[in-house]
PDB file of C-alpha atoms in Angstrom:
ATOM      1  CA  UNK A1204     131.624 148.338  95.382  1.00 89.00           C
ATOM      2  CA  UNK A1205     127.910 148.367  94.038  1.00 97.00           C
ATOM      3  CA  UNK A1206     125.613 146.068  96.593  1.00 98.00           C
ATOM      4  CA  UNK A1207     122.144 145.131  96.321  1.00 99.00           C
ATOM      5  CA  UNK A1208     119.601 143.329  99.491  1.00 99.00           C
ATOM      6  CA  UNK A1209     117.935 141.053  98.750  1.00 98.00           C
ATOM      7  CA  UNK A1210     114.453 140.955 100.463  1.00 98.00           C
ATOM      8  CA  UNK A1211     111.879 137.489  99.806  1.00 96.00           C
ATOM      9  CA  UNK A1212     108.597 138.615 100.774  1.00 95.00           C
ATOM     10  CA  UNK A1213     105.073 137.208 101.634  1.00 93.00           C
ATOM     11  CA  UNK A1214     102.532 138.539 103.126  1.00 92.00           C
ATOM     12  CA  UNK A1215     104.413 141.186 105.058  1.00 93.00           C
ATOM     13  CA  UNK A1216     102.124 144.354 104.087  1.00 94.00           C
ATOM     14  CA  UNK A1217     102.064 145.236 107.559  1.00 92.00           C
ATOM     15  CA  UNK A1218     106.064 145.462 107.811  1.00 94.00           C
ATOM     16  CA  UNK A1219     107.006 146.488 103.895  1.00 96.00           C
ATOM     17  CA  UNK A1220     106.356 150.264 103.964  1.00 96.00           C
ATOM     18  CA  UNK A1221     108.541 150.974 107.132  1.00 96.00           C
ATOM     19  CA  UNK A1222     111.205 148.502 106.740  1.00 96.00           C
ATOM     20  CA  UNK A1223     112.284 149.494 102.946  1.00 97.00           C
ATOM     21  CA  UNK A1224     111.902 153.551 104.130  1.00 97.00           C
ATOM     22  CA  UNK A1225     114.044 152.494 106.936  1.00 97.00           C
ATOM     23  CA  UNK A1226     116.550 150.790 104.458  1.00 97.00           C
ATOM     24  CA  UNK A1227     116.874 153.265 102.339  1.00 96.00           C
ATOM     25  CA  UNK A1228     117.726 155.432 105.337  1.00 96.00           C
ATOM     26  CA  UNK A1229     120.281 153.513 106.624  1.00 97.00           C
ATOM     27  CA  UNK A1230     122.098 151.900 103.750  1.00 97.00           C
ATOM     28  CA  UNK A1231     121.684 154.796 100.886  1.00 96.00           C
ATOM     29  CA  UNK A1232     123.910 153.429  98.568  1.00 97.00           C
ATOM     30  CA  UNK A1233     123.101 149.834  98.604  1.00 98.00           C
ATOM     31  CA  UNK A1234     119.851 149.301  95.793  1.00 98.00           C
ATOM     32  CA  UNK A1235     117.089 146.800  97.365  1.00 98.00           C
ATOM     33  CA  UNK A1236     115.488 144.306  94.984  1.00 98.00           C
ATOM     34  CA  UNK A1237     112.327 142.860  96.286  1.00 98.00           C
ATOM     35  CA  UNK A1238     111.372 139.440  95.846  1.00 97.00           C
ATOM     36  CA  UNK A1239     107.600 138.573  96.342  1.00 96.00           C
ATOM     37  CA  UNK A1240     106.027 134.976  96.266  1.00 93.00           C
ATOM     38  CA  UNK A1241     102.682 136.666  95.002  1.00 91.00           C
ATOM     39  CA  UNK A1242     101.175 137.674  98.146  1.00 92.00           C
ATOM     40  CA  UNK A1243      97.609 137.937  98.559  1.00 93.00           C
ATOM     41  CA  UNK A1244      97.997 140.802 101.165  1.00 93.00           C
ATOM     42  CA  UNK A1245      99.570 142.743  98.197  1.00 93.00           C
ATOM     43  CA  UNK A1246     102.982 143.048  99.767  1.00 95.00           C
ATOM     44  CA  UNK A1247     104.359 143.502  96.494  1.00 95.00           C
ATOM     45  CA  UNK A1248     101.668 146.203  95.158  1.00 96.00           C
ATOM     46  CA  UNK A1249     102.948 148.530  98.236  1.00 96.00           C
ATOM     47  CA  UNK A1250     106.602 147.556  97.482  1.00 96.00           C
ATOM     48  CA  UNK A1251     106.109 149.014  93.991  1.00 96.00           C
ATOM     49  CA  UNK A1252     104.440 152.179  95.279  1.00 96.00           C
ATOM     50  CA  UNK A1253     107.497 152.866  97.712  1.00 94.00           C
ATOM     51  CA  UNK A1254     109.991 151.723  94.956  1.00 95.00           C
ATOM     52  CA  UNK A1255     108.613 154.689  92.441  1.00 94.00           C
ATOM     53  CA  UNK A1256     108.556 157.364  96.050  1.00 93.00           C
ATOM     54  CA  UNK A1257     111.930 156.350  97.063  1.00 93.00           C
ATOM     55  CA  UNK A1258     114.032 154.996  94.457  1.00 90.00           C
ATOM     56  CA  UNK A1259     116.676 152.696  93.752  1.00 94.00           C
ATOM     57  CA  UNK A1260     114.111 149.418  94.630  1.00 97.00           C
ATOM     58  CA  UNK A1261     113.107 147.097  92.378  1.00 97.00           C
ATOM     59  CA  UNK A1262     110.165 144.706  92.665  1.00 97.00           C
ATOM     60  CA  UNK A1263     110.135 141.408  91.624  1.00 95.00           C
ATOM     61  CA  UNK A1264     106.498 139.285  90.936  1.00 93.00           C
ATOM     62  CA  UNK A1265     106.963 135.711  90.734  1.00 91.00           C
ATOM     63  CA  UNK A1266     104.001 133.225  90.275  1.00 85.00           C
ATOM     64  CA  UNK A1267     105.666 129.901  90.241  1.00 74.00           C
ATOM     65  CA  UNK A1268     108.211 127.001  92.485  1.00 64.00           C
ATOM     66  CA  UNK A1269     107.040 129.759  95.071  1.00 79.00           C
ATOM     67  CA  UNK A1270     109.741 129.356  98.521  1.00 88.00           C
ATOM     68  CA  UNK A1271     112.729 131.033 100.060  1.00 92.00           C
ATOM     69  CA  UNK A1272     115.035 129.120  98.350  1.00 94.00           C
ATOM     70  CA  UNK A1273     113.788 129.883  94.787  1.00 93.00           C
ATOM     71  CA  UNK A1274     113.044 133.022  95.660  1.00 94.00           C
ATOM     72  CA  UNK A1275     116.427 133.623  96.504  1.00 96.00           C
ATOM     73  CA  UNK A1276     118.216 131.684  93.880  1.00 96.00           C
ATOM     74  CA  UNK A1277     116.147 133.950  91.027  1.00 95.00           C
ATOM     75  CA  UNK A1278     117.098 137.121  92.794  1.00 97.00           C
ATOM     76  CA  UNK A1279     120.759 135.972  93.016  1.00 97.00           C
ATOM     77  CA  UNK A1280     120.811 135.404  89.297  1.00 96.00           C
ATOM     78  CA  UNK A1281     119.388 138.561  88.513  1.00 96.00           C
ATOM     79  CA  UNK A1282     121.985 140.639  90.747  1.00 97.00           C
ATOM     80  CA  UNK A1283     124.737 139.189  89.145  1.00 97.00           C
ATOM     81  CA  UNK A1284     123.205 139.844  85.940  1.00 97.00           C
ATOM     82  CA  UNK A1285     123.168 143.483  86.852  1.00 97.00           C
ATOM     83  CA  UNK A1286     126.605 143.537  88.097  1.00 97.00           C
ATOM     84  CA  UNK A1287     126.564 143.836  91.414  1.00 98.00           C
ATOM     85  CA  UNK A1288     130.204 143.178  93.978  1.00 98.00           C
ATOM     86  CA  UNK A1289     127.954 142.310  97.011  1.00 99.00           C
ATOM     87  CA  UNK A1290     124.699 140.823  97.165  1.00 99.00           C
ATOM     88  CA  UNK A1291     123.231 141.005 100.772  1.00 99.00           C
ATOM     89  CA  UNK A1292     119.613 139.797 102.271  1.00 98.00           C
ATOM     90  CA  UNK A1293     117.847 140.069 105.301  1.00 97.00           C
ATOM     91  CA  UNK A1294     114.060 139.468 106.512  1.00 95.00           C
ATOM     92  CA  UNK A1295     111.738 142.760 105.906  1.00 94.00           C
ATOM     93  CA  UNK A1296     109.667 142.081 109.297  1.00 91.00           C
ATOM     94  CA  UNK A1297     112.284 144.095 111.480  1.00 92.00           C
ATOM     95  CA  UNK A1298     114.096 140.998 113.039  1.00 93.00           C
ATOM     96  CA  UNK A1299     117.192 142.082 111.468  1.00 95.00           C
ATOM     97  CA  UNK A1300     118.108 145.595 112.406  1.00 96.00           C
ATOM     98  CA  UNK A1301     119.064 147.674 108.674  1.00 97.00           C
ATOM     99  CA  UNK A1302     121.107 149.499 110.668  1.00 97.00           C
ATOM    100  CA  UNK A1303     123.696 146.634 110.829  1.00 98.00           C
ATOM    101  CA  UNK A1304     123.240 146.253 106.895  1.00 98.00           C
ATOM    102  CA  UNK A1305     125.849 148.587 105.834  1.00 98.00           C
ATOM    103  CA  UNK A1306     128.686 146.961 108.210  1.00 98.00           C
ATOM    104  CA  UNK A1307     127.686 143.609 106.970  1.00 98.00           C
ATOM    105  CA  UNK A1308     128.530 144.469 103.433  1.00 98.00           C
ATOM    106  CA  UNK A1309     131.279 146.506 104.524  1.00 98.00           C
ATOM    107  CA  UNK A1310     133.113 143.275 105.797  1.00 98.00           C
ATOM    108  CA  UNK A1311     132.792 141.615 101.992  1.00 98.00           C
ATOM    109  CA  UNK A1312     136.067 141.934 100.515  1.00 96.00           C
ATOM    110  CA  UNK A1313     138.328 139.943  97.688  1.00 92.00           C
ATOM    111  CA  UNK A1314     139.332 137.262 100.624  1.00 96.00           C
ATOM    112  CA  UNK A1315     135.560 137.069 102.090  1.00 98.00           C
ATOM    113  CA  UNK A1316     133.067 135.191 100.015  1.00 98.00           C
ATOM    114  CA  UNK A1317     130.368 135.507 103.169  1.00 99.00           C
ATOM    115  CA  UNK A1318     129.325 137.475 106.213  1.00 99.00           C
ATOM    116  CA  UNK A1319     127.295 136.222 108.471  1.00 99.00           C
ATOM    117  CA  UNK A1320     125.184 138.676 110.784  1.00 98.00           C
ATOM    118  CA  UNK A1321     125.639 135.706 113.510  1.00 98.00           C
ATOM    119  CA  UNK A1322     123.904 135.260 117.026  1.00 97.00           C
ATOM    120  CA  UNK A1323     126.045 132.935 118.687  1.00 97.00           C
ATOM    121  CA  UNK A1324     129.231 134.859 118.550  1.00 98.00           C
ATOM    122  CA  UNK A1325     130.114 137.248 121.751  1.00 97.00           C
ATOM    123  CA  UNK A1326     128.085 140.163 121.013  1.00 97.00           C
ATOM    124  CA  UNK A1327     124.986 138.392 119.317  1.00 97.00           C
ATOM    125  CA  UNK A1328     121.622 137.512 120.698  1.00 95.00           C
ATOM    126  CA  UNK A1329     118.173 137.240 120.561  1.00 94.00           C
ATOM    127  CA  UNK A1330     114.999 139.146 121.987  1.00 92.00           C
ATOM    128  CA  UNK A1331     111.681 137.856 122.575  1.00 84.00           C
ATOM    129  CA  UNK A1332     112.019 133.976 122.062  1.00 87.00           C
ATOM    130  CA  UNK A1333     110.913 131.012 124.563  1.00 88.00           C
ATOM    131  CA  UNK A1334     113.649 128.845 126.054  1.00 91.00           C
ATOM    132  CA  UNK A1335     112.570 125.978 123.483  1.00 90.00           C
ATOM    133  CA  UNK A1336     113.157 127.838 120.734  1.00 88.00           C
ATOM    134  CA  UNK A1337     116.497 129.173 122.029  1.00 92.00           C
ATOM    135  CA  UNK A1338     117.549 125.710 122.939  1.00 93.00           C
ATOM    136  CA  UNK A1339     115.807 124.648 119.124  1.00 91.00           C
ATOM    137  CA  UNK A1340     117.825 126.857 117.133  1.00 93.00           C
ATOM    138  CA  UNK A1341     121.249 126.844 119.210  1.00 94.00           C
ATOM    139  CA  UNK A1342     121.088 122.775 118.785  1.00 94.00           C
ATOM    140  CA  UNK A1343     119.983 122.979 115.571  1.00 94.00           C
ATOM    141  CA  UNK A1344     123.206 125.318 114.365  1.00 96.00           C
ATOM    142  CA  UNK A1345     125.496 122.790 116.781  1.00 97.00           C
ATOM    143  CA  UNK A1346     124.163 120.296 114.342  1.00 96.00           C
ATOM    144  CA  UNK A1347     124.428 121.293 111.291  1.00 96.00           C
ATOM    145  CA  UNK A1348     127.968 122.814 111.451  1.00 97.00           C
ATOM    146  CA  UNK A1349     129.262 119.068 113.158  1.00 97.00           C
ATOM    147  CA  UNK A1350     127.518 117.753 109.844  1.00 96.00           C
ATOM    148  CA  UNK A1351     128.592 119.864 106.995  1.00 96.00           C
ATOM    149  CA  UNK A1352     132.426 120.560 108.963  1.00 96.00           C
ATOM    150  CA  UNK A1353     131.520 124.386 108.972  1.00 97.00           C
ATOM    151  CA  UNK A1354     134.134 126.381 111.602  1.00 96.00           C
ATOM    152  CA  UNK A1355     130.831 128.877 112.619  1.00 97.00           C
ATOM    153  CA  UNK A1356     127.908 129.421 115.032  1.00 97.00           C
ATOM    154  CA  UNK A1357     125.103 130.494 113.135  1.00 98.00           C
ATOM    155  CA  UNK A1358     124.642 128.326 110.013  1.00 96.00           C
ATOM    156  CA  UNK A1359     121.339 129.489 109.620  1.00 95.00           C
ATOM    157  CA  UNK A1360     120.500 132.951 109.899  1.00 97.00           C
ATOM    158  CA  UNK A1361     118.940 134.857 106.877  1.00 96.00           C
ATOM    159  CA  UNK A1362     120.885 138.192 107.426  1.00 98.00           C
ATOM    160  CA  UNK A1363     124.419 137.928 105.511  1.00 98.00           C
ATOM    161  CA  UNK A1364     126.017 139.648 102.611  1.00 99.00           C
ATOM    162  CA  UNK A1365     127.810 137.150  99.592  1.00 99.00           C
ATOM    163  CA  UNK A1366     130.533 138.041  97.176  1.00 98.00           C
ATOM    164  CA  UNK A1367     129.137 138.008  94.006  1.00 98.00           C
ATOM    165  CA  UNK A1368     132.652 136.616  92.627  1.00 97.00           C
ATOM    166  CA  UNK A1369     131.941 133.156  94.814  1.00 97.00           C
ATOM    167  CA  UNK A1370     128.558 132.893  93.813  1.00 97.00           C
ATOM    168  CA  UNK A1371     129.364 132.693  90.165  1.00 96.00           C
ATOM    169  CA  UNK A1372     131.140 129.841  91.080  1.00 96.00           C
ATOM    170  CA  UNK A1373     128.063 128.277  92.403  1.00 96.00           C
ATOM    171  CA  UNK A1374     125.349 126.481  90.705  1.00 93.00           C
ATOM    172  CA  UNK A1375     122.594 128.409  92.353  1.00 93.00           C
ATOM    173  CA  UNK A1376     120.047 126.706  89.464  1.00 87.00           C
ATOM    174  CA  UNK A1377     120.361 122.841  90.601  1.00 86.00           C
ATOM    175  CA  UNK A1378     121.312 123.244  94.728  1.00 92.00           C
ATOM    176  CA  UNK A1379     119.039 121.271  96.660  1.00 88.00           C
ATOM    177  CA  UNK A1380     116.935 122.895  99.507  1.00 90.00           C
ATOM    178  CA  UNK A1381     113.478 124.192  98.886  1.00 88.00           C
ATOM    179  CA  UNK A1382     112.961 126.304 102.485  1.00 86.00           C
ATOM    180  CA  UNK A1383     115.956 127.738 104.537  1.00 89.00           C
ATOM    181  CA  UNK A1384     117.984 124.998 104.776  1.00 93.00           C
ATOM    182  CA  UNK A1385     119.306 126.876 101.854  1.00 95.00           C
ATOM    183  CA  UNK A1386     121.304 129.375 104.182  1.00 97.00           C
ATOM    184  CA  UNK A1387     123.181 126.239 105.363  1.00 96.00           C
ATOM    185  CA  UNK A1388     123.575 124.827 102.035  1.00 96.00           C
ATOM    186  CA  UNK A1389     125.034 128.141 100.805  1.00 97.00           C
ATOM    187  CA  UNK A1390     127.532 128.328 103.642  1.00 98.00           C
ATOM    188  CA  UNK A1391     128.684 124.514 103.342  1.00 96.00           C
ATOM    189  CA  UNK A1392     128.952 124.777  98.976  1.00 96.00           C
ATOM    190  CA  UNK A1393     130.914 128.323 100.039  1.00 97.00           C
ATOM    191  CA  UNK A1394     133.240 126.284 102.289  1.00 96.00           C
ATOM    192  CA  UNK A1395     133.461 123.122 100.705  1.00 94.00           C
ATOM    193  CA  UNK A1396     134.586 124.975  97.568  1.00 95.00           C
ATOM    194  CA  UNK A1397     137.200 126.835  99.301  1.00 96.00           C
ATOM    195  CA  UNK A1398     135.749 129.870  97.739  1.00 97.00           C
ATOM    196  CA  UNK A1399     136.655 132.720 100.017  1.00 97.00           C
ATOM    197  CA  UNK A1400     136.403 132.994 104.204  1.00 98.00           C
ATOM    198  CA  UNK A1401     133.447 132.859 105.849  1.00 98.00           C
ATOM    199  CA  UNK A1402     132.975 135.815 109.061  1.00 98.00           C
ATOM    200  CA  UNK A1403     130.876 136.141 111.263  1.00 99.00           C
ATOM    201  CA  UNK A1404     129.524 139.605 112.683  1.00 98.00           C
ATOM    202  CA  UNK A1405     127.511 139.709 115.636  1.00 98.00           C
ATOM    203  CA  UNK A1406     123.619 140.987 115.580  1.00 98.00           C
ATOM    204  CA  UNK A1407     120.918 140.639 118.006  1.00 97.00           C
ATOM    205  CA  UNK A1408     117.638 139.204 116.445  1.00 95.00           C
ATOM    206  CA  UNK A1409     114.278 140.429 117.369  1.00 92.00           C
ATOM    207  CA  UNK A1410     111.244 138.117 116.908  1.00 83.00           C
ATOM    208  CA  UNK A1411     108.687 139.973 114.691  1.00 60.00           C
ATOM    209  CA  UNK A1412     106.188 142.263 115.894  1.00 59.00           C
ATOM    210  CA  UNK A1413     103.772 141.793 112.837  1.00 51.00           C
ATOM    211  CA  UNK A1414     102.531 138.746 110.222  1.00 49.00           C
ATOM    212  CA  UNK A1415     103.495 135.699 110.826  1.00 58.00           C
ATOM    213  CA  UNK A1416     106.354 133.748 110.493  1.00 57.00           C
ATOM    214  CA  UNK A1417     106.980 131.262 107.284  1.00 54.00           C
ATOM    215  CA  UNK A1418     108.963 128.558 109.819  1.00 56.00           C
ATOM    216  CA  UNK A1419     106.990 125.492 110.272  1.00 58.00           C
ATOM    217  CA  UNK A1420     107.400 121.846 110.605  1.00 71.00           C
ATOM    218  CA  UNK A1421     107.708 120.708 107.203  1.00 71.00           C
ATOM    219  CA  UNK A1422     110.461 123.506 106.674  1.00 68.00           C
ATOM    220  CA  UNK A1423     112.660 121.742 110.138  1.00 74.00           C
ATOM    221  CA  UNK A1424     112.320 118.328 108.599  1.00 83.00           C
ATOM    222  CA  UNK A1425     113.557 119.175 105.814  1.00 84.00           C
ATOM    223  CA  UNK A1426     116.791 121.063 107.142  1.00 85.00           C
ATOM    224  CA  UNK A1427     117.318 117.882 108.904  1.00 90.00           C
ATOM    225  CA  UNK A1428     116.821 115.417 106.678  1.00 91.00           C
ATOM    226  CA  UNK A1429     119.558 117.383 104.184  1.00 93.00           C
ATOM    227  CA  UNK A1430     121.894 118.029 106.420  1.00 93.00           C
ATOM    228  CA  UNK A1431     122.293 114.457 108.064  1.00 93.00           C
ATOM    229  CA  UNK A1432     122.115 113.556 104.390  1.00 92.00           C
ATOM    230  CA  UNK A1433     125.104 115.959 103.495  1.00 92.00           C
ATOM    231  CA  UNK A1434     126.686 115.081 106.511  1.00 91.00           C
ATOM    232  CA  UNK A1435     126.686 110.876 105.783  1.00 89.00           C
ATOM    233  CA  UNK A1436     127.872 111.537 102.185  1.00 89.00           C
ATOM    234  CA  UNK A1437     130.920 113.985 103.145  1.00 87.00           C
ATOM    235  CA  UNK A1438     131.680 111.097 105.584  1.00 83.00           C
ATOM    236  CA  UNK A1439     131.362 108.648 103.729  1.00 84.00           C
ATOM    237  CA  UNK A1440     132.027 108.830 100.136  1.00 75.00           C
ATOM    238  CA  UNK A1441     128.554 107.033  99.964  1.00 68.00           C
ATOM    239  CA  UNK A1442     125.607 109.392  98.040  1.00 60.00           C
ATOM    240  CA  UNK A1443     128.083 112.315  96.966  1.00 67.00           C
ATOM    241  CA  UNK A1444     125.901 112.480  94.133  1.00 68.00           C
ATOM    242  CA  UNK A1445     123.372 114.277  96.946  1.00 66.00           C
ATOM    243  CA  UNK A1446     126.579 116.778  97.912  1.00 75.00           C
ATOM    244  CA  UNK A1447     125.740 120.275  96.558  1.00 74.00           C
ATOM    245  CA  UNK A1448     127.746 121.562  94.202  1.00 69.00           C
TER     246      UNK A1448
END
């Protein structure tokens, strides 16, 4: 099967250079496609200069509705454009280790629509995070899967690999979140839709060593406020007009 990763960039020209020679080290086969929101540190410019030295990455510019979720919508699009089976992403600062990128996409199959590199099953962690933000993100997945009815641990983590046969069952161009709560979203319109299993492998996530991260407040209101809205409409017939589709 012909996979592609998906990386959404800004600002990460102190992480771009290793993490797509390490990539293409560990996952030969699988193409990269780089997704930049225009970064002033010229993340992109350096991603083009590795693409033409390494091969098999492509760089994508974009100037406008700048986010993760765009970001990863467009690049979605364009994959299955291009054909590709599986169509994987990940974060390019090192908190998701490429060496657990090819066994992600090895786990896609005709019955699996999404893996999940997870770290809340037995065998997943994390490295380098305060007790708040443990508790934070552990209550926050609790959450969101009691909302949306999803049977997993780790709604929200950016590593994963999708069928491209369920996602052209999705209409990537009109779901709803702007920031990440578009890794939820994706998982609940995936289950919701009965479009294929949903797995979870386990990975251990390492806080970033360089740049800074893109969470912030505005991003965490907004997963909440969408996924208690999700969660009152699947409940109660009232708003389903706000229920991805």
């Amino acid at each position: 099967m012909r996979s592609v990763l998906i990386v959404p960039t800004y600002n990460e020209a102190a992480n771009i250079e290793k993490f797509l020679t390490q990539v293409r080290t560990d996952a030969p086969d699988t193409d990269i496609l780089v997704v930049d929101d225009n970064s002033p540190d010229q993340t992109a410019r350096i991603a083009e200069t590795l693409a033409a030295k390494l091969g098999s990455i492509k760089v994508l510019n974009r100037t406008s509705q700048r986010g993760y979720a765009a970001a990863s919508r467009e690049a979605m699009l364009k994959a299955m454009e291009s054909g590709y089976d599986v169509i994987a992403t990940m974060d390019a600062d090192f908190s998701h280790d490429p060496k657990v990128l090819t066994k992600l996409i090895s786990l896609v199959d005709s019955e699996t629509a999404l893996v999940i590199g997870s770290r809340y099953v037995p065998g997943g962690g994390v490295t380098n995070w305060s007790l708040f933000r443990r508790v934070l993100s552990k209550w926050g997945n609790l959450y969101t899967a009691f909302c949306l009815r999803l049977k997993i641990k780790d709604c929200t983590s950016g590593f994963r690999a999708y069928s491209a046969a369920s996602l052209k069952n999705i209409d990537l161009a009109n779901l709803t979140a702007d920031g990440y709560a578009f890794l939820s979203e994706m998982a609940f319109v995936i289950s919701r839709k009965k479009l294929g299993s949903i797995v979870e492998s386990p990975i251990v996530y390492v806080d970033r060593a360089f740049g800074e991260s893109k969470m912030n407040t505005r991003i965490m209101r907004e997963s909440m406020v969408l996924v208690t809205r999700w969660g009152f409409a699947l409940r109660t017939g009232s708003g389903r007009k706000y229920l991805p589709r």
